[in-house]
mmCIF file of C-alpha atoms in Angstrom:
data_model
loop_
_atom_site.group_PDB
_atom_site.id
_atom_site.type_symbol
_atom_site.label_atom_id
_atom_site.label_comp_id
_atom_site.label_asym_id
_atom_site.label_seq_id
_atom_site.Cartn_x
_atom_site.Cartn_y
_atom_site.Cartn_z
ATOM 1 C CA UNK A 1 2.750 -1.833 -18.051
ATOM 2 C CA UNK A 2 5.252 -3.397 -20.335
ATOM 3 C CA UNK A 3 8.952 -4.850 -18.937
ATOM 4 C CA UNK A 4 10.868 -1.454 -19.926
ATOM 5 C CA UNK A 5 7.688 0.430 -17.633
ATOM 6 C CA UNK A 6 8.172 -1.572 -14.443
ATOM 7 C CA UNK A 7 12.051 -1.018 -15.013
ATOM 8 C CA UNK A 8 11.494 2.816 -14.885
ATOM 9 C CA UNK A 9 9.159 2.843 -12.045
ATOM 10 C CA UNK A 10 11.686 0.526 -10.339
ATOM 11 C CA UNK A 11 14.304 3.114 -11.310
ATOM 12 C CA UNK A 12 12.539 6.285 -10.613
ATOM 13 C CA UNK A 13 10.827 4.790 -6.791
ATOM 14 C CA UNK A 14 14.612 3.793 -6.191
ATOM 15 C CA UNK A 15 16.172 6.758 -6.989
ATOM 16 C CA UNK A 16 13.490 9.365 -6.682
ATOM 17 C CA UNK A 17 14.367 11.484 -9.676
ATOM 18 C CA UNK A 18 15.956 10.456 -12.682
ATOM 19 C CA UNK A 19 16.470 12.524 -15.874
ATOM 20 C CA UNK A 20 15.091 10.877 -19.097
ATOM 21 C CA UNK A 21 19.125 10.750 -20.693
ATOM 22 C CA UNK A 22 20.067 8.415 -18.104
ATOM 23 C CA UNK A 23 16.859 6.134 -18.696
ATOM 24 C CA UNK A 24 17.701 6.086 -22.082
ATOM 25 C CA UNK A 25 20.467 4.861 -21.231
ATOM 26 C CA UNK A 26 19.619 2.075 -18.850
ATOM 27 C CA UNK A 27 17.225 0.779 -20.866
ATOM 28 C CA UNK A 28 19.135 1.181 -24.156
ATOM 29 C CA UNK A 29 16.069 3.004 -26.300
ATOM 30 C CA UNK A 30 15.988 6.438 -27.797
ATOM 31 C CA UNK A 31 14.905 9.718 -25.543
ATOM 32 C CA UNK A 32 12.021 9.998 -27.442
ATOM 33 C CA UNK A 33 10.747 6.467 -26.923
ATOM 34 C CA UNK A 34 11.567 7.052 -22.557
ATOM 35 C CA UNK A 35 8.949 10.547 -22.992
ATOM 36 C CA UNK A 36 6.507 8.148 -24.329
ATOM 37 C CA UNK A 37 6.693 5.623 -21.338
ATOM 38 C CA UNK A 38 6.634 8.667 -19.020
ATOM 39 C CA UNK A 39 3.741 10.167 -20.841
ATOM 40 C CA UNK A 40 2.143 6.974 -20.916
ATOM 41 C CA UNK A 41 2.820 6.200 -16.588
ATOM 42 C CA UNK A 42 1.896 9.813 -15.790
ATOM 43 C CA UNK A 43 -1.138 9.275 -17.375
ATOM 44 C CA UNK A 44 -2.174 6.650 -14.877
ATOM 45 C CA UNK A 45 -0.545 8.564 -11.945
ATOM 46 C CA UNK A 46 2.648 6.852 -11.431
ATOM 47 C CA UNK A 47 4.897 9.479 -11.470
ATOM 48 C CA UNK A 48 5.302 12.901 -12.440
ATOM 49 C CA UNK A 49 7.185 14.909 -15.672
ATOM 50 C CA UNK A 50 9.339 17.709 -14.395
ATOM 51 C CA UNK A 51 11.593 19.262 -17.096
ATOM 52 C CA UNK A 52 13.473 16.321 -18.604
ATOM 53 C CA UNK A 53 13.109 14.152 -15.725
ATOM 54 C CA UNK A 54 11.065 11.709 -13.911
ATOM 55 C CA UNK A 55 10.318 12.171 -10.079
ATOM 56 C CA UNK A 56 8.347 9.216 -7.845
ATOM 57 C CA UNK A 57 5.022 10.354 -6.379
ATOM 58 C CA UNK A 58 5.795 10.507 -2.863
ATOM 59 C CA UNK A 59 2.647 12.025 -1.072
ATOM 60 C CA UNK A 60 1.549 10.525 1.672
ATOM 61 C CA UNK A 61 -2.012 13.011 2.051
ATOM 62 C CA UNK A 62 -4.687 10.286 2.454
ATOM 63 C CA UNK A 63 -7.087 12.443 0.409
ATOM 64 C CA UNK A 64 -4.971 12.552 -2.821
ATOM 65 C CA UNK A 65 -4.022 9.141 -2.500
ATOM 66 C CA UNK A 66 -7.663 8.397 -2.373
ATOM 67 C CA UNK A 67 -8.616 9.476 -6.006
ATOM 68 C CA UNK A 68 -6.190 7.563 -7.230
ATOM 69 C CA UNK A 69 -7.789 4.629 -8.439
ATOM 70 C CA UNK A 70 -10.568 4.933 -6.557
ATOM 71 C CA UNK A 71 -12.946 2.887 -7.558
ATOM 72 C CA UNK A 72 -11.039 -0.072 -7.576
ATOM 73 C CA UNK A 73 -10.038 0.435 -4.476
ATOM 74 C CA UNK A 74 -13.747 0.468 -3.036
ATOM 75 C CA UNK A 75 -13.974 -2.994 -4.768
ATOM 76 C CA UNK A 76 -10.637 -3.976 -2.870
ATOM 77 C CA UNK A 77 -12.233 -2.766 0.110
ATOM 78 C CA UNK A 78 -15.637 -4.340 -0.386
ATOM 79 C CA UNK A 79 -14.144 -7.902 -1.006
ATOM 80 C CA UNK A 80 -11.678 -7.632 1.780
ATOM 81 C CA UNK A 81 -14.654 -6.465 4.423
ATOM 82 C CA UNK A 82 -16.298 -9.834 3.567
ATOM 83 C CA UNK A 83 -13.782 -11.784 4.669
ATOM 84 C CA UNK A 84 -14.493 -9.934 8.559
ATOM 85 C CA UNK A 85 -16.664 -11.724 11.067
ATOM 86 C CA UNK A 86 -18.910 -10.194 13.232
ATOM 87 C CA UNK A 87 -17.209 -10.047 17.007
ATOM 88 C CA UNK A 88 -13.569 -10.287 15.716
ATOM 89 C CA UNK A 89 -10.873 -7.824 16.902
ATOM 90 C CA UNK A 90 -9.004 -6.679 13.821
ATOM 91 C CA UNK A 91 -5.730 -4.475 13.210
ATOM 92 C CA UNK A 92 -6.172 -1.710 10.166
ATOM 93 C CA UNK A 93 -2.657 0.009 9.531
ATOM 94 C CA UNK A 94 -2.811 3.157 7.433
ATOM 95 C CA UNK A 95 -3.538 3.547 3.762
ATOM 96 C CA UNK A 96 -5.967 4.665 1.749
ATOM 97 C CA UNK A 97 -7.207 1.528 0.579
ATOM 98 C CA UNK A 98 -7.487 0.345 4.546
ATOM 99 C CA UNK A 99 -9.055 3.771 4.936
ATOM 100 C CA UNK A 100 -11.869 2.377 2.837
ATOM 101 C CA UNK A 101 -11.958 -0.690 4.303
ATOM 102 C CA UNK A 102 -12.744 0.869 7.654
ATOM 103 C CA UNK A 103 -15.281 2.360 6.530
ATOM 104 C CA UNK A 104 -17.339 -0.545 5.035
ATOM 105 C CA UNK A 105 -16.319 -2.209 8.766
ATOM 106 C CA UNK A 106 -17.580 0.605 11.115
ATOM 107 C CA UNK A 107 -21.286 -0.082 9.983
ATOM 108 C CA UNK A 108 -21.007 -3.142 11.910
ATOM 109 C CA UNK A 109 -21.617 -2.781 15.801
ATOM 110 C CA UNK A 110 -19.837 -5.795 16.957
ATOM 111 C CA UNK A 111 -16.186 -5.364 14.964
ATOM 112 C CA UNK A 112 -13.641 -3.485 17.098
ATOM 113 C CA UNK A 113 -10.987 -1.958 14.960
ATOM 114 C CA UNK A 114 -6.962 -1.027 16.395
ATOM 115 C CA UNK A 115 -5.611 1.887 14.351
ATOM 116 C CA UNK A 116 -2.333 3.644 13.921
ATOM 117 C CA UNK A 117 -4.389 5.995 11.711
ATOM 118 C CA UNK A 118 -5.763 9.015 13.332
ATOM 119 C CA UNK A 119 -7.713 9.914 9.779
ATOM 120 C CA UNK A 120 -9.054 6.407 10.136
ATOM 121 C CA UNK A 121 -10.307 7.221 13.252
ATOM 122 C CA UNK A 122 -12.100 9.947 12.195
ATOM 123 C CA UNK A 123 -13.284 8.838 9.560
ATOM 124 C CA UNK A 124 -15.377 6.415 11.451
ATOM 125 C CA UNK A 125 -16.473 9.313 14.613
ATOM 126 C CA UNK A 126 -19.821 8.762 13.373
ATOM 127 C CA UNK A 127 -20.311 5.234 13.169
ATOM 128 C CA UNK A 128 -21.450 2.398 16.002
ATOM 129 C CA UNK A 129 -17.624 0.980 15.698
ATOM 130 C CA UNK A 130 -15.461 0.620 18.401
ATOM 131 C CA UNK A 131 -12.272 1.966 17.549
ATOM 132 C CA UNK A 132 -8.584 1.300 19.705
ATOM 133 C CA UNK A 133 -6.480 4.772 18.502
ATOM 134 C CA UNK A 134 -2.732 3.550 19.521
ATOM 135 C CA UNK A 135 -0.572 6.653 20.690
ATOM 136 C CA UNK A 136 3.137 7.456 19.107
ATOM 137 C CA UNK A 137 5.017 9.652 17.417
ATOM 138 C CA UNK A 138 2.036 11.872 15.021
ATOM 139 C CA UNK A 139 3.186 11.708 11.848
ATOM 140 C CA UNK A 140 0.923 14.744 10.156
ATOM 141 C CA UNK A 141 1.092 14.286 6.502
ATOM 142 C CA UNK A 142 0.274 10.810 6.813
ATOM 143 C CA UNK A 143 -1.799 11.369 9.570
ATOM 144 C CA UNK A 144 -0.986 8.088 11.384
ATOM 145 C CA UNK A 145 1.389 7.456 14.474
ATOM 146 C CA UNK A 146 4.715 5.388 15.043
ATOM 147 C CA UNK A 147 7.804 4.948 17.023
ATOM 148 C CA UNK A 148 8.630 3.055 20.713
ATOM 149 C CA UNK A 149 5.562 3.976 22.085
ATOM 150 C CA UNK A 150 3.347 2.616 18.919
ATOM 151 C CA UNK A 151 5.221 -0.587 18.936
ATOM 152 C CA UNK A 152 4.646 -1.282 22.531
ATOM 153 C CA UNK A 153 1.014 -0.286 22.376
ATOM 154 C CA UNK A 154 1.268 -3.305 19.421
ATOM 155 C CA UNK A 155 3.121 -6.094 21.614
ATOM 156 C CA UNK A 156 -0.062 -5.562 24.350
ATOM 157 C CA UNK A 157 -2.895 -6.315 21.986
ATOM 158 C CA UNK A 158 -4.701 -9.026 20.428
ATOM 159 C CA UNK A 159 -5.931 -9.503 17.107
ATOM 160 C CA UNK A 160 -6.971 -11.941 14.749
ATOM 161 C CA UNK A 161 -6.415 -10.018 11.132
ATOM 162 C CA UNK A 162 -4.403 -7.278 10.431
ATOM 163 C CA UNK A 163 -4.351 -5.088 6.887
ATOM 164 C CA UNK A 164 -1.365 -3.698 5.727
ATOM 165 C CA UNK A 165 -0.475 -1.049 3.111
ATOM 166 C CA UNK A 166 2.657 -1.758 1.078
ATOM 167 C CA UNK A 167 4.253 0.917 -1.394
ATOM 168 C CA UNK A 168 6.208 -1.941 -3.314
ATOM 169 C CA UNK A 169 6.778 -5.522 -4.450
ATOM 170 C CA UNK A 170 9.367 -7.354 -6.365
ATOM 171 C CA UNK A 171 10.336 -10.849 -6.767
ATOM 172 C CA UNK A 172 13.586 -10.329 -5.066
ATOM 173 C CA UNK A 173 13.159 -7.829 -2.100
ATOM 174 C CA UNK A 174 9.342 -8.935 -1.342
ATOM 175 C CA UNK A 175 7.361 -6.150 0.011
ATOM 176 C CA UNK A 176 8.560 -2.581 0.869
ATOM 177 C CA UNK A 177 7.463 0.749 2.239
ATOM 178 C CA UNK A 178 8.719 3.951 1.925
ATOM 179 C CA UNK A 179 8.692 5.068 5.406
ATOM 180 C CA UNK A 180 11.107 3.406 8.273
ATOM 181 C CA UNK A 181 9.232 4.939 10.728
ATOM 182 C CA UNK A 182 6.003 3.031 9.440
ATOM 183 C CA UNK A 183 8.094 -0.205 8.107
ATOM 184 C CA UNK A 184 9.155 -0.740 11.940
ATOM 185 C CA UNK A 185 5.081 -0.620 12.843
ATOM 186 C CA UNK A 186 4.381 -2.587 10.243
ATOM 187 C CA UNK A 187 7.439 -5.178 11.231
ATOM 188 C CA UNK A 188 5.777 -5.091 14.949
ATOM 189 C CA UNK A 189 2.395 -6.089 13.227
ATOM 190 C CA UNK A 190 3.891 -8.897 11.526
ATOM 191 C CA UNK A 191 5.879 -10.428 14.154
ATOM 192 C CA UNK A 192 2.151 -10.979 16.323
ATOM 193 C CA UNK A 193 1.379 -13.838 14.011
ATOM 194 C CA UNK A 194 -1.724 -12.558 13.144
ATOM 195 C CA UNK A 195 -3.848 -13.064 9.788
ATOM 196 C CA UNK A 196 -1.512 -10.897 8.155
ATOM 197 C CA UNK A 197 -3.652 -9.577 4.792
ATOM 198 C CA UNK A 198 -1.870 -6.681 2.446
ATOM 199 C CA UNK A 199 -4.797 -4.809 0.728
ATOM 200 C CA UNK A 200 -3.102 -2.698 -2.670
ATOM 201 C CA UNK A 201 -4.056 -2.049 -5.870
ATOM 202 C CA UNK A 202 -1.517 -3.747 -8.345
ATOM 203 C CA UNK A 203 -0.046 -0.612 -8.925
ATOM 204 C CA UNK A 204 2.344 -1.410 -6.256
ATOM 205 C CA UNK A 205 4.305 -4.064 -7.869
ATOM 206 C CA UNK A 206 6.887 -4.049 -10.054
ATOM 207 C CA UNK A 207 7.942 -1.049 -7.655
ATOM 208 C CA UNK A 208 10.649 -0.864 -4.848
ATOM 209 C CA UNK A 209 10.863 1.003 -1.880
ATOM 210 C CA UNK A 210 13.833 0.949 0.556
ATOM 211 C CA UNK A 211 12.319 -0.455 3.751
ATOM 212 C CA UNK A 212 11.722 -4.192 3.930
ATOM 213 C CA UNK A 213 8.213 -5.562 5.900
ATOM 214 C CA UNK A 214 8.788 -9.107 6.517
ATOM 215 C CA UNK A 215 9.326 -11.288 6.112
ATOM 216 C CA UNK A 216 7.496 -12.759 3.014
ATOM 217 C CA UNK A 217 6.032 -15.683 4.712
ATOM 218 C CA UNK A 218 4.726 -13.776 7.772
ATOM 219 C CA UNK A 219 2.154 -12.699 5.233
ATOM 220 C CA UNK A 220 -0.336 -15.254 4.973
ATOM 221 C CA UNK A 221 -2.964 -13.534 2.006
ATOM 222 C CA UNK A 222 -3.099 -10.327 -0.796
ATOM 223 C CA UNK A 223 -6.197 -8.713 -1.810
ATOM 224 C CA UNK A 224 -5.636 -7.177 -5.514
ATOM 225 C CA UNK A 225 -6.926 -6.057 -8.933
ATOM 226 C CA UNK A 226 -6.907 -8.208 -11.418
ATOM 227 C CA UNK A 227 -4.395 -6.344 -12.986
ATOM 228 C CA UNK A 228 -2.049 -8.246 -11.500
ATOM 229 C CA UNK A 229 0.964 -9.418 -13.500
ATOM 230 C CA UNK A 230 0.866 -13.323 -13.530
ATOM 231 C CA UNK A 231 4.517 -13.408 -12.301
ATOM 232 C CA UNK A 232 4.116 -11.718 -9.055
ATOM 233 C CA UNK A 233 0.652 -13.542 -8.515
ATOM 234 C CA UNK A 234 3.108 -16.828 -9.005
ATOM 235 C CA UNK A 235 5.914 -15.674 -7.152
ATOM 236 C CA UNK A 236 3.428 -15.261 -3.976
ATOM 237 C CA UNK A 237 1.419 -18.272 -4.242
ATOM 238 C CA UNK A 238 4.644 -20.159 -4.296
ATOM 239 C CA UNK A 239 5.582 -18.532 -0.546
ATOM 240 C CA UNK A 240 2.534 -19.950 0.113
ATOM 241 C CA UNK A 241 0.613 -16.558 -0.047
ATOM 242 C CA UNK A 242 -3.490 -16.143 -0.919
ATOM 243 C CA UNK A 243 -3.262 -13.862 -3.611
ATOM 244 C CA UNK A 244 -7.553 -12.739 -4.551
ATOM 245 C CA UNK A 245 -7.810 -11.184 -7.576
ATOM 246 C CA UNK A 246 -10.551 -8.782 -7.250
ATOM 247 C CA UNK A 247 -11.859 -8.198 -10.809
ATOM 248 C CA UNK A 248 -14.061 -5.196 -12.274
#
């Protein structure tokens, strides 16, 4: 994804739907050239075309989100199960990358998982895992829970990691989600002090959302692809961040 990309998906995740005349605009190229970039990010499911404009990808169904980029994600979830000892209490938000992740996990009898994420929890009904389902407000799409009661179900735990889904990084406003209603969960998370570990594919970045997790240095590691641009890798490791780069 080239500078003018990012600035669309920037644009388009900011905004939600922008035509291609005012892209053109922005970025000071030729209509033509913007329907090429769009071609060229729908293509690798960043957004959608709808009739002369561009409109951010906002599902949040766990099985749709799942196919994209799958199998990178199982190697994102492979590495970031290795880093899980056997007897440790661990936090999995929501996500389909963490979905994964809880998977690979459950097959170990001595790891109890906390979840926000009733699809999570289902996913793992027939594995040995102990699972902690918080209660809340049941968000269905998303299939996960938040609200008061989530965040004081949060405060009266222990945990040693916890892996968070993000739907956006840039230099400037660190990591975002597109929920609030998650972002305050998330927030709660963070201010435990726990291993805090954001699992994404690099997809993410370059992208901004308009609810802030953080912040930054609460976040002690990133598990990626190594499609990461070099900027945001440097950006993190300069917060003092872990960034793993989880090649092919």
């Amino acid at each position: 994804m080239n500078a003018r990309q990012q600035h669309i998906m920037q644009v388009v995740n900011q905004h939600r739907r922008v035509s291609v005349t005012t892209l053109a605009q922005q970025c000071g190229v030729s209509e033509v050239t913007i329907r090429q970039d769009l071609n060229r990010l729908e293509q690798r499911s960043y957004l959608k075309r709808i009739h002369g404009y561009a409109v951010a990808i906002e599902s949040d169904d766990l099985d749709a989100r799942m196919m994209s980029n799958f199998a990178q994600k199982q190697k994102l979830a492979q590495y970031a199960a290795s880093l899980v000892e056997d007897g440790e209490t661990i936090f999995i938000e929501s996500g389909s990358s963490n979905a994964l992740l809880a998977r690979y996990l459950a097959e170990r009898k001595h790891i109890t998982l906390i979840t926000v994420s009733s699809y999570i929890a289902h996913l793992l009904r027939p594995t040995p895992c102990e699972v902690i389902l918080l209660g809340g407000m049941y968000q269905k799409e998303s299939e996960t829970v938040v609200g008061p009661l989530t965040r004081l179900c949060i405060q009266q735990l222990h945990f040693s990691k916890a892996f968070i889904g993000i739907d956006g990084f840039s230099v400037e406003s660190g990591f975002t989600g597109r929920d609030m209603m998650r972002a305050d969960v998330v927030n709660t998370l963070l201010a435990k002090g726990a291993q805090n570990i954001v699992l994404t594919d690099s997809s993410k970045f370059g992208h901004i959302t308009p609810n802030v997790l953080g912040p930054l240095d609460s976040f002690s590691r990133v598990i990626t692809d190594d499609k990461l641009p070099a900027h945001y890798g440097q950006a993190l490791e300069a917060q003092g961040i872990q960034v793993d780069r989880v090649g092919e």
